[in-house]
mmCIF file of C-alpha atoms in Angstrom:
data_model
loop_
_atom_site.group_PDB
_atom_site.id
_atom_site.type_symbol
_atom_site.label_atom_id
_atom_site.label_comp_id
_atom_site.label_asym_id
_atom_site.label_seq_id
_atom_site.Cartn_x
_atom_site.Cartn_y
_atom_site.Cartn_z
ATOM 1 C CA UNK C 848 93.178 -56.936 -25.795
ATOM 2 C CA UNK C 849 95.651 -57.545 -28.487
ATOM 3 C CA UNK C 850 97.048 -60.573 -27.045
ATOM 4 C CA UNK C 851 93.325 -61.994 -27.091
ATOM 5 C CA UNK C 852 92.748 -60.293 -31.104
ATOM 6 C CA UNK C 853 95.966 -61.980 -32.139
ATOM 7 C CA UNK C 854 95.099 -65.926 -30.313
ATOM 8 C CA UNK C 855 91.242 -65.337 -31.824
ATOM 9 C CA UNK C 856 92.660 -64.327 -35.198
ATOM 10 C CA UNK C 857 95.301 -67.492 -34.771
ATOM 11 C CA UNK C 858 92.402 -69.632 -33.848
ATOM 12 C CA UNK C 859 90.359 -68.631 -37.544
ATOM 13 C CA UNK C 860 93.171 -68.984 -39.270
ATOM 14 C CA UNK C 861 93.021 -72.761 -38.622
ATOM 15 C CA UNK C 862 88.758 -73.302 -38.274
ATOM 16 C CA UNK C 863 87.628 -70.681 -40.695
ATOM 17 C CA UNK C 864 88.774 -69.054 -42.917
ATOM 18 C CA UNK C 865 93.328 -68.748 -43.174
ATOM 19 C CA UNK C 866 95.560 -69.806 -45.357
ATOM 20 C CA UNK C 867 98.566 -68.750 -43.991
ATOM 21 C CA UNK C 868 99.762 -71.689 -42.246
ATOM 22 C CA UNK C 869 98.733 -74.892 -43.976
ATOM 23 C CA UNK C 870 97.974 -73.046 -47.277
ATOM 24 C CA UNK C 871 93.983 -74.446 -46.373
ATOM 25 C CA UNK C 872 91.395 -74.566 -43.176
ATOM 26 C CA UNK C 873 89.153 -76.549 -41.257
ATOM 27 C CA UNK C 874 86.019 -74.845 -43.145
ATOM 28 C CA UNK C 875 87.906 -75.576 -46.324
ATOM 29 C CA UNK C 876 88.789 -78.848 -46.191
ATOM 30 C CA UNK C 877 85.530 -80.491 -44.753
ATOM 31 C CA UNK C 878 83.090 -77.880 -47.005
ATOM 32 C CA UNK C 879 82.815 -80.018 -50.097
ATOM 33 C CA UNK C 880 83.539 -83.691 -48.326
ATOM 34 C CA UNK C 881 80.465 -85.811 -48.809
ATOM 35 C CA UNK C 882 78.928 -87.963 -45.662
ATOM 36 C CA UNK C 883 80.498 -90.829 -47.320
ATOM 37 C CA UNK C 884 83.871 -89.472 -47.547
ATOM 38 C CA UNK C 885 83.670 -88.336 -44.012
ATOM 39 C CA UNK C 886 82.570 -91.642 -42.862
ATOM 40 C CA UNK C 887 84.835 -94.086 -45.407
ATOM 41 C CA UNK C 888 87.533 -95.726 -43.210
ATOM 42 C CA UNK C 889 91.162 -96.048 -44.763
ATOM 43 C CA UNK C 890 92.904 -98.866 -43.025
ATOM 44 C CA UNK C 891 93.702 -98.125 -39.241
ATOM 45 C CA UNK C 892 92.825 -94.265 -39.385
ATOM 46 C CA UNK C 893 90.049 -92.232 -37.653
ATOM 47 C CA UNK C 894 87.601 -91.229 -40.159
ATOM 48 C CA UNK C 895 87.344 -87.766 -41.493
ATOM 49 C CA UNK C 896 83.775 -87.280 -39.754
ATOM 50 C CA UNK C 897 85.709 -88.681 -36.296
ATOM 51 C CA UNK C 898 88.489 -85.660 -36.630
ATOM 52 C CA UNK C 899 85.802 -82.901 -37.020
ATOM 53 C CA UNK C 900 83.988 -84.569 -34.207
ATOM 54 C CA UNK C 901 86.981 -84.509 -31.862
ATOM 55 C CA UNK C 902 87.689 -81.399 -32.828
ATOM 56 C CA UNK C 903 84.327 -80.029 -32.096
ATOM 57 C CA UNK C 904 84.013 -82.533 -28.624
ATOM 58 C CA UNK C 905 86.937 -80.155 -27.343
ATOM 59 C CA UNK C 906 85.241 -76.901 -28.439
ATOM 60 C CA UNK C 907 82.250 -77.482 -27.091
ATOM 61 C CA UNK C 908 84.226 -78.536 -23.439
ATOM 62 C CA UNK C 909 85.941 -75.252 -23.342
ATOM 63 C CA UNK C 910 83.320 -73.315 -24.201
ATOM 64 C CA UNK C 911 81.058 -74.816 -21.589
ATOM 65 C CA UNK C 912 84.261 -73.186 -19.330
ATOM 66 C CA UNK C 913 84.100 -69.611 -21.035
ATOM 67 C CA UNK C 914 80.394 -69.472 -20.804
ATOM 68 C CA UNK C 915 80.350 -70.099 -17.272
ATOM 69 C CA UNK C 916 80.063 -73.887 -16.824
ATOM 70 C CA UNK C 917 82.361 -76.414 -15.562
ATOM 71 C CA UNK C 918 85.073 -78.642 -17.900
ATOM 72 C CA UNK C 919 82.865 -81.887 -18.026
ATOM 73 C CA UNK C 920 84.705 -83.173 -21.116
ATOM 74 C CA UNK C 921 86.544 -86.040 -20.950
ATOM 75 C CA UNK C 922 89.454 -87.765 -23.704
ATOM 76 C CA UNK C 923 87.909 -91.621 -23.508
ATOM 77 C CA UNK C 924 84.839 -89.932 -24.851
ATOM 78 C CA UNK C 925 86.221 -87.298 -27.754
ATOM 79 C CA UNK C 926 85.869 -89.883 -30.004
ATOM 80 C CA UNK C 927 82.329 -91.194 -29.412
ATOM 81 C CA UNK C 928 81.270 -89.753 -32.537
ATOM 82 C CA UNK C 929 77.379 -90.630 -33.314
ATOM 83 C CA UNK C 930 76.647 -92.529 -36.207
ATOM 84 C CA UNK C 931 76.875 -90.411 -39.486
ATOM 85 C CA UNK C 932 73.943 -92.153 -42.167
ATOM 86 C CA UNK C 933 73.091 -89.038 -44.563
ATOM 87 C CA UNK C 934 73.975 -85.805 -45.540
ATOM 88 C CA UNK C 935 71.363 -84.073 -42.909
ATOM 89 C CA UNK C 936 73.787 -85.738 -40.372
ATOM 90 C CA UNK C 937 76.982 -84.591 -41.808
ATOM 91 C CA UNK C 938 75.805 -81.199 -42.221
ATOM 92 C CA UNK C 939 74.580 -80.963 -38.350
ATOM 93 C CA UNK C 940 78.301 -81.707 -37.456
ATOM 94 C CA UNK C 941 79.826 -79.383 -39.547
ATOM 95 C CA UNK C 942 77.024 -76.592 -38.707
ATOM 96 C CA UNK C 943 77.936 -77.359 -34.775
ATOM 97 C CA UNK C 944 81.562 -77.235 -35.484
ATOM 98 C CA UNK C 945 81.408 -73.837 -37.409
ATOM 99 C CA UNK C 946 79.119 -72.599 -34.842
ATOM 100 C CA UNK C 947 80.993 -73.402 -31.586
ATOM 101 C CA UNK C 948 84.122 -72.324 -33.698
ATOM 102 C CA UNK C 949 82.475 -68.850 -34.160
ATOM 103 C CA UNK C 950 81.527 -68.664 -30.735
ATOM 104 C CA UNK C 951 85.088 -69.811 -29.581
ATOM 105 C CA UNK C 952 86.709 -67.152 -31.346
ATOM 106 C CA UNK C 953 84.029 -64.538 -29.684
ATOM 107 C CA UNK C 954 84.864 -65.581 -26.694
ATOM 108 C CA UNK C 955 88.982 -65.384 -26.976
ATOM 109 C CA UNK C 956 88.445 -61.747 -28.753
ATOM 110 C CA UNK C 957 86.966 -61.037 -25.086
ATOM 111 C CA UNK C 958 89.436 -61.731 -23.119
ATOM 112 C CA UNK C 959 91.427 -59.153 -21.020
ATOM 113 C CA UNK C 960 95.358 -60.249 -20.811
ATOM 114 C CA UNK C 961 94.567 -60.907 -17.059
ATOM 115 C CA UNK C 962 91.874 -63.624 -17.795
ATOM 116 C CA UNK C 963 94.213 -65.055 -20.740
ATOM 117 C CA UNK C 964 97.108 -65.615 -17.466
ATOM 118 C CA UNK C 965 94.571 -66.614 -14.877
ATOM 119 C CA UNK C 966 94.265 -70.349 -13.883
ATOM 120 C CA UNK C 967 92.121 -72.538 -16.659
ATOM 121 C CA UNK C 968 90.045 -74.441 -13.843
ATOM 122 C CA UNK C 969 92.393 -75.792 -12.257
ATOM 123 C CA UNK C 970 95.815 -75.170 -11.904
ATOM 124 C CA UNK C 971 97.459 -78.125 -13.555
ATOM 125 C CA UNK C 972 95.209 -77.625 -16.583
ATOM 126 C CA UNK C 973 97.635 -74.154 -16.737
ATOM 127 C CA UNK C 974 96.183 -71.067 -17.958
ATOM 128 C CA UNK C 975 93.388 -69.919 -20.450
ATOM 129 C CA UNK C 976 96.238 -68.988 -22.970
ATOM 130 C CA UNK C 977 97.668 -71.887 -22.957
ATOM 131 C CA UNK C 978 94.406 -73.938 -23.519
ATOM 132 C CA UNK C 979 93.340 -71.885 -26.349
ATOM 133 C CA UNK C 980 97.180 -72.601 -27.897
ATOM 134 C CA UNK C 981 96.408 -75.672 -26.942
ATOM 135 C CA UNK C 982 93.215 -75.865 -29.330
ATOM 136 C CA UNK C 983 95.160 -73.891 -31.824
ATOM 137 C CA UNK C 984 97.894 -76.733 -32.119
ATOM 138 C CA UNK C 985 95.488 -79.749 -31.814
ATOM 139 C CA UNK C 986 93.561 -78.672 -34.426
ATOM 140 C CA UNK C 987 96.291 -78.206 -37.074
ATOM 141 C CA UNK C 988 97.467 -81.568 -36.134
ATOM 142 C CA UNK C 989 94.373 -82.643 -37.153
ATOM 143 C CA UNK C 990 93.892 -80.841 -39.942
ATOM 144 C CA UNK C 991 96.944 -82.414 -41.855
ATOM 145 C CA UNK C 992 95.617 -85.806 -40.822
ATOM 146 C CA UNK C 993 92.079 -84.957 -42.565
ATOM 147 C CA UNK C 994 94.046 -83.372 -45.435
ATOM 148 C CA UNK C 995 96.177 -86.868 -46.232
ATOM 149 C CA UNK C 996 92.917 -89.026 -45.185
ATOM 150 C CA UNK C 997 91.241 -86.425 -48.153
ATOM 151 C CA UNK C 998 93.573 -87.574 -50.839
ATOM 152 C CA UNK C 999 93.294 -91.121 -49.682
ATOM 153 C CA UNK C 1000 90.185 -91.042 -50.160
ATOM 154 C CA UNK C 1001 90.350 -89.095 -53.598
ATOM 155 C CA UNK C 1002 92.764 -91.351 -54.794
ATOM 156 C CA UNK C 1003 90.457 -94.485 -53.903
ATOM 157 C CA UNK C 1004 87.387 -93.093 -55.619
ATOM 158 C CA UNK C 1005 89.766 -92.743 -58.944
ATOM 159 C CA UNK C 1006 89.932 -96.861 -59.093
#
């Protein structure tokens, strides 16, 4: 179980609440963003809102795998982010993405070192440990692009 304490904690530490890493989080970067920093587009980049979708598109896919369900998540779609129009939509992503990360992080406290080695649906998807380091990588890769498109944007609304 400490194997599975130390990937959850790992996993937090980027979502919801570390600083250890990147000095910020997930939670912390996107909690005072408004909708229309989230959805302003800076030349060729995704959008802030499109990172936090993605992010949350592949949390939701694994999940659907720890709860019981098959891996229906695809990459052509993980960017197929709904239109974001007002705050009540902005806040629905970010209260699904805090959610599922919550739940995630249940989920990898959980697991016993022999489901963390056993085969992640199939074999060439590897194991469950890798996919949650997997997650764990993905989303700080993301988070430094949503921390540079943040002072882009910052810098923008300055004039």
């Amino acid at each position: 179980m400490e194997n599975s304490n130390q990937l959850a904690n790992r996993f937090k530490e980027v979502l919801l609440k570390g600083k250890w890493i990147a000095n910020t989080n997930f939670k912390d970067q996107l909690s005072n963003v408004t909708w229309q920093q989230a959805t302003k587009k800076i030349g060729s980049l995704n959008t802030i809102a499109a990172l936090a979708y993605h992010i949350n598109y592949y949390l939701a896919g694994v999940l659907n795998v720890f709860e019981g369900g098959s891996l229906e998540i695809r990459d052509k779609y993980s960017f197929d982010l709904p239109q974001i129009k007002t705050k009540v939509d902005w806040d629905s992503l970010l209260g699904e993405l805090w959610a599922n990360a919550e739940k995630f992080a249940y989920h990898v406290e959980l697991m016993s070192d022999e489901k963390l080695e056993s085969i992640f649906v199939e074999e060439k998807y590897g194991n469950y440990r890798r996919n949650i380091e997997g997650i764990i990588e993905h989303s700080y890769y993301h988070l430094g692009q949503i921390s540079l498109i943040k002072k882009l944007i910052k810098e923008s609304e300055k004039g």
